[in-house]
Amino acid sequence: MDHSEGEGRGERGPHVAHRLSDPVVAERFAALETVGHNSSDVIVVLNHGGFVLYGNPVAQQFFELSAEEGVGTDALGLIHPEDRERVVERFLSLMERPGGSIREALRIVTPSGVVKDLELVATNSFDNPAIGGILVNGQDVTQRNRDQRELVSLAERFRVAFAENMAPMTFTDLEDRIIDVNDAMCEMVGYAREELVGQDSTIFTYTEDVGITEESHRRALAGETPQTRYVKRYRRKDGRIITVEVSRATAVGPDGQPQYFVFSERDVTEERTMTAELSKRALHDPLTGLANRSLFEDRLAHAHARARRHGGYGAVLLIDLDDFKGVNDTYGHVIGDELLAAIADRLRRVARSTDTLCRFGGDEFLVLVEEMAGGGEARAIAERILEEMAAPFSLRGTTFVQRASVGVAVFDPSAEDVSTLVQSADIALYEAKRQGRGRVVVFTPSMHLEAVSRFTLAQDLSRALERDEMSMAFQPIIDLANGEVVGYESLMRWRHPERGAVPPDVFIPLAEQSNLIYDLGAFALRVAAEAMNRLPRSDGYPPYVTVNLSARQFHDRNLPDLVRRALRLHDVAPHRLLLEITESVALEDITESLAIIEELATLGVGVALDDFGTGFSSLSYLVQLRPRAIKIDQSFVRPAAPSPQSDAILELILLLGRKLGVMMIAEGIETPAQYHRLRGVNCRYGQGFLWSPAVGLDEVEDLITRLSESPPIDHSRRRRGRMNERHVAEAD
Ligand code: C2E
Ligand code: MG
Ligand code: MG
């Protein structure tokens, strides 16, 4: 850089430059030159007018001016406009203080427009002959300031992120001791910051979950994962337990070693209870707390997978409450609901912890049994369930017995598919109910075929009435003493368009499964009542006619009304009608049966106990029921192996009937020998193929004629040989 001397403000560059060649000036700055060249500071000398007299290389670089350009430059133009006024004022005051100095920080703008920070000390050195101007010694602090600004904003950012964060945060050292916590953290655990700093996290960790922290700490120190997330329980200072989701991050130093840990925590207590509650609601039946269908299906699929992997048997038990509807109707839904809950409790008592209990719907429950050694265990469990159910329930002062039936479907490790298992259990359940309720039936594949044909048959049956496929047939009832036809049993017939005759033993139970039974029952009554005006009695009196009733028909509240209307419509004397119910139906609920029989009796209609001797009637019940007729079951009439014992029973039944004044009718007499045997024990009435099967109304006239022309039994002869009846029966 060349030297020049500016004398006062207002002097301009070219003028100054002129002087640069001045050897005097050059000499004047020689000393400064040496110092300036080696200095890392910005060194500039200004004249009175603020023009540059000298600038060292650092200054040239700083101001982006070459030596030639630099000298004579108006320093004022280099100062940032915003700082200009302040700096000029300070320099003017410095002018007046020879030897004085000022310290100043300012921004300059280089010719290319770059803003730089300069910190300087300016000294009034006019009196110094080696300088003769203002000596400016400055430092480029641009970078330093920028760093500082950055630091400040970094700290601020950190402060906001930590102190003012709504999310709880904790810093710990390598021993997991707390270095700092933010306000949100203090609030979450209910401790003050001072109580926490210096402690380790066990102060607020739920005792059982300390291991979780230790494990995470160990892994963090081992550098296994730079970040871990886990859930543990905290115990707040007030003792309340909360569930917290914790994220741990490791801060590493320049050497790559862990320095400290940063935790951010989230209280998920409410969230968790809500999800738990929601999922519980989505997967459980609210009334009983048992699993619902979808959870059950899920468990079943898993059980199946486990059985395939590890072997072992599993089973689905479908439990259906017998006549639960009755409970609801009689005691109301509140008790009905309580009963369901009580049943669920009993199931829980029987079930093992690995079993899944499910409320399948209304009054049906499912049990999934796993890890059985064999299929047979399932039946044992089902029977235990029925045993457990057998004890009476006491709810709100009412005690009642609730029976159940169970269908069981077993799967073994080779089972391909379990999706039809519930359906199989359902088929077995149907079978259990068909066999008389209160039973356990285990599914076998043949039941499936039956179920399928049953289903299509039920469909056909529902249309049978309107398609005119149903009819009534009549089987004569004979006075065994003289061979006269005194009455008829009406039996229903179904002529299926493809299958031909379907026996009532098949279609009546099917109809009982739906309300179809009521339609069929009404049909039977109507047709029988109408026929009563046309059915002849061989001795000229009006015959009596029996109509069979199924269990549901018997309990139907509309029954008396239905009977009354049928009789009135066809103007038939009520005492000619007998309704047949089986012994077991009558005994199911003896009190109710008595009431129904009583009501029918006021109409004049009698009841006959069908299939008598097959149930386990107690004699005292029989006396109470006082049926008008008893029909002795075919198994007594045609015993598989006649024996003195069966003869004795038959005799006793007949004796009892006579004592009670009940009409005794033997069913299914096929041979003269059977006839004679019955006569030998004084049975008065009977029916059977020996005389005729049930025939259509149109055939009855012919039948009566045939029976009187060629009776199967010669009563004139028999009357003479009465004393030898028993003897004849044995000889036949
Ligand atoms: P049930 O009331 O005990 O009827 C007697 C059954 O024995 C009838 O069978 C009848 O045809 C048959 N039978 C009569 N005499 C003899 C004989 O000498 N030998 C043999 N082996 N069998 C004889 P069916 O008609 O097949 O009826 C079967 C069952 O279906 C009836 O048993 C009854 O419980 C039910 N049923 C029939 N019709 C009706 C009806 O209209 N309503 C209801 N609810 N059930 C009916
Ligand atoms: Mg009958
Ligand atoms: Mg019968």
mmCIF file of C-alpha atoms in Angstrom, residues 40-42 58-59 61-64 78-83 86-87 104-110 113-121 136-150:
data_model
loop_
_atom_site.group_PDB
_atom_site.id
_atom_site.type_symbol
_atom_site.label_atom_id
_atom_site.label_comp_id
_atom_site.label_asym_id
_atom_site.label_seq_id
_atom_site.Cartn_x
_atom_site.Cartn_y
_atom_site.Cartn_z
ATOM 1 C CA SER A 40 -3.387 -9.850 11.900
ATOM 2 C CA ASP A 41 -5.444 -6.805 12.847
ATOM 3 C CA VAL A 42 -7.062 -4.366 10.515
ATOM 4 C CA VAL A 58 -5.394 -7.264 6.384
ATOM 5 C CA ALA A 59 -7.338 -4.040 6.006
ATOM 6 C CA GLN A 61 -8.615 -7.723 2.390
ATOM 7 C CA PHE A 62 -11.205 -6.799 4.956
ATOM 8 C CA PHE A 63 -12.510 -3.852 2.975
ATOM 9 C CA GLU A 64 -12.005 -5.627 -0.321
ATOM 10 C CA LEU A 78 -17.596 2.008 4.077
ATOM 11 C CA ILE A 79 -19.614 2.266 7.255
ATOM 12 C CA HIS A 80 -22.975 0.611 7.354
ATOM 13 C CA PRO A 81 -25.594 3.360 6.919
ATOM 14 C CA GLU A 82 -27.259 2.506 10.215
ATOM 15 C CA ASP A 83 -24.009 2.871 12.165
ATOM 16 C CA ARG A 86 -23.039 7.264 15.660
ATOM 17 C CA VAL A 87 -19.510 6.451 14.481
ATOM 18 C CA GLU A 104 -16.160 1.074 18.820
ATOM 19 C CA ALA A 105 -18.051 -1.833 17.286
ATOM 20 C CA LEU A 106 -19.592 -1.266 13.908
ATOM 21 C CA ARG A 107 -20.642 -2.826 10.690
ATOM 22 C CA ILE A 108 -19.002 -2.015 7.394
ATOM 23 C CA VAL A 109 -20.201 -2.675 3.860
ATOM 24 C CA THR A 110 -17.620 -3.697 1.306
ATOM 25 C CA GLY A 113 -22.047 -5.307 -0.634
ATOM 26 C CA VAL A 114 -20.840 -7.744 2.042
ATOM 27 C CA VAL A 115 -21.621 -6.674 5.600
ATOM 28 C CA LYS A 116 -18.875 -7.336 8.120
ATOM 29 C CA ASP A 117 -18.486 -6.705 11.824
ATOM 30 C CA LEU A 118 -15.549 -4.669 13.013
ATOM 31 C CA GLU A 119 -14.413 -3.971 16.534
ATOM 32 C CA LEU A 120 -11.871 -1.252 16.735
ATOM 33 C CA VAL A 121 -9.819 1.018 18.883
ATOM 34 C CA VAL A 136 -7.517 2.553 13.710
ATOM 35 C CA ASN A 137 -6.736 -0.901 15.057
ATOM 36 C CA GLY A 138 -9.555 -3.231 14.419
ATOM 37 C CA GLN A 139 -10.599 -6.874 14.389
ATOM 38 C CA ASP A 140 -12.834 -8.677 12.007
ATOM 39 C CA VAL A 141 -15.443 -10.154 14.387
ATOM 40 C CA THR A 142 -17.926 -11.152 11.721
ATOM 41 C CA GLN A 143 -17.454 -14.863 12.233
ATOM 42 C CA ARG A 144 -17.269 -14.587 15.981
ATOM 43 C CA ASN A 145 -20.526 -12.643 16.091
ATOM 44 C CA ARG A 146 -22.205 -15.047 13.751
ATOM 45 C CA ASP A 147 -21.123 -17.949 15.955
ATOM 46 C CA GLN A 148 -22.381 -16.147 18.955
ATOM 47 C CA ARG A 149 -25.710 -15.396 17.376
ATOM 48 C CA GLU A 150 -26.008 -18.980 16.396
#
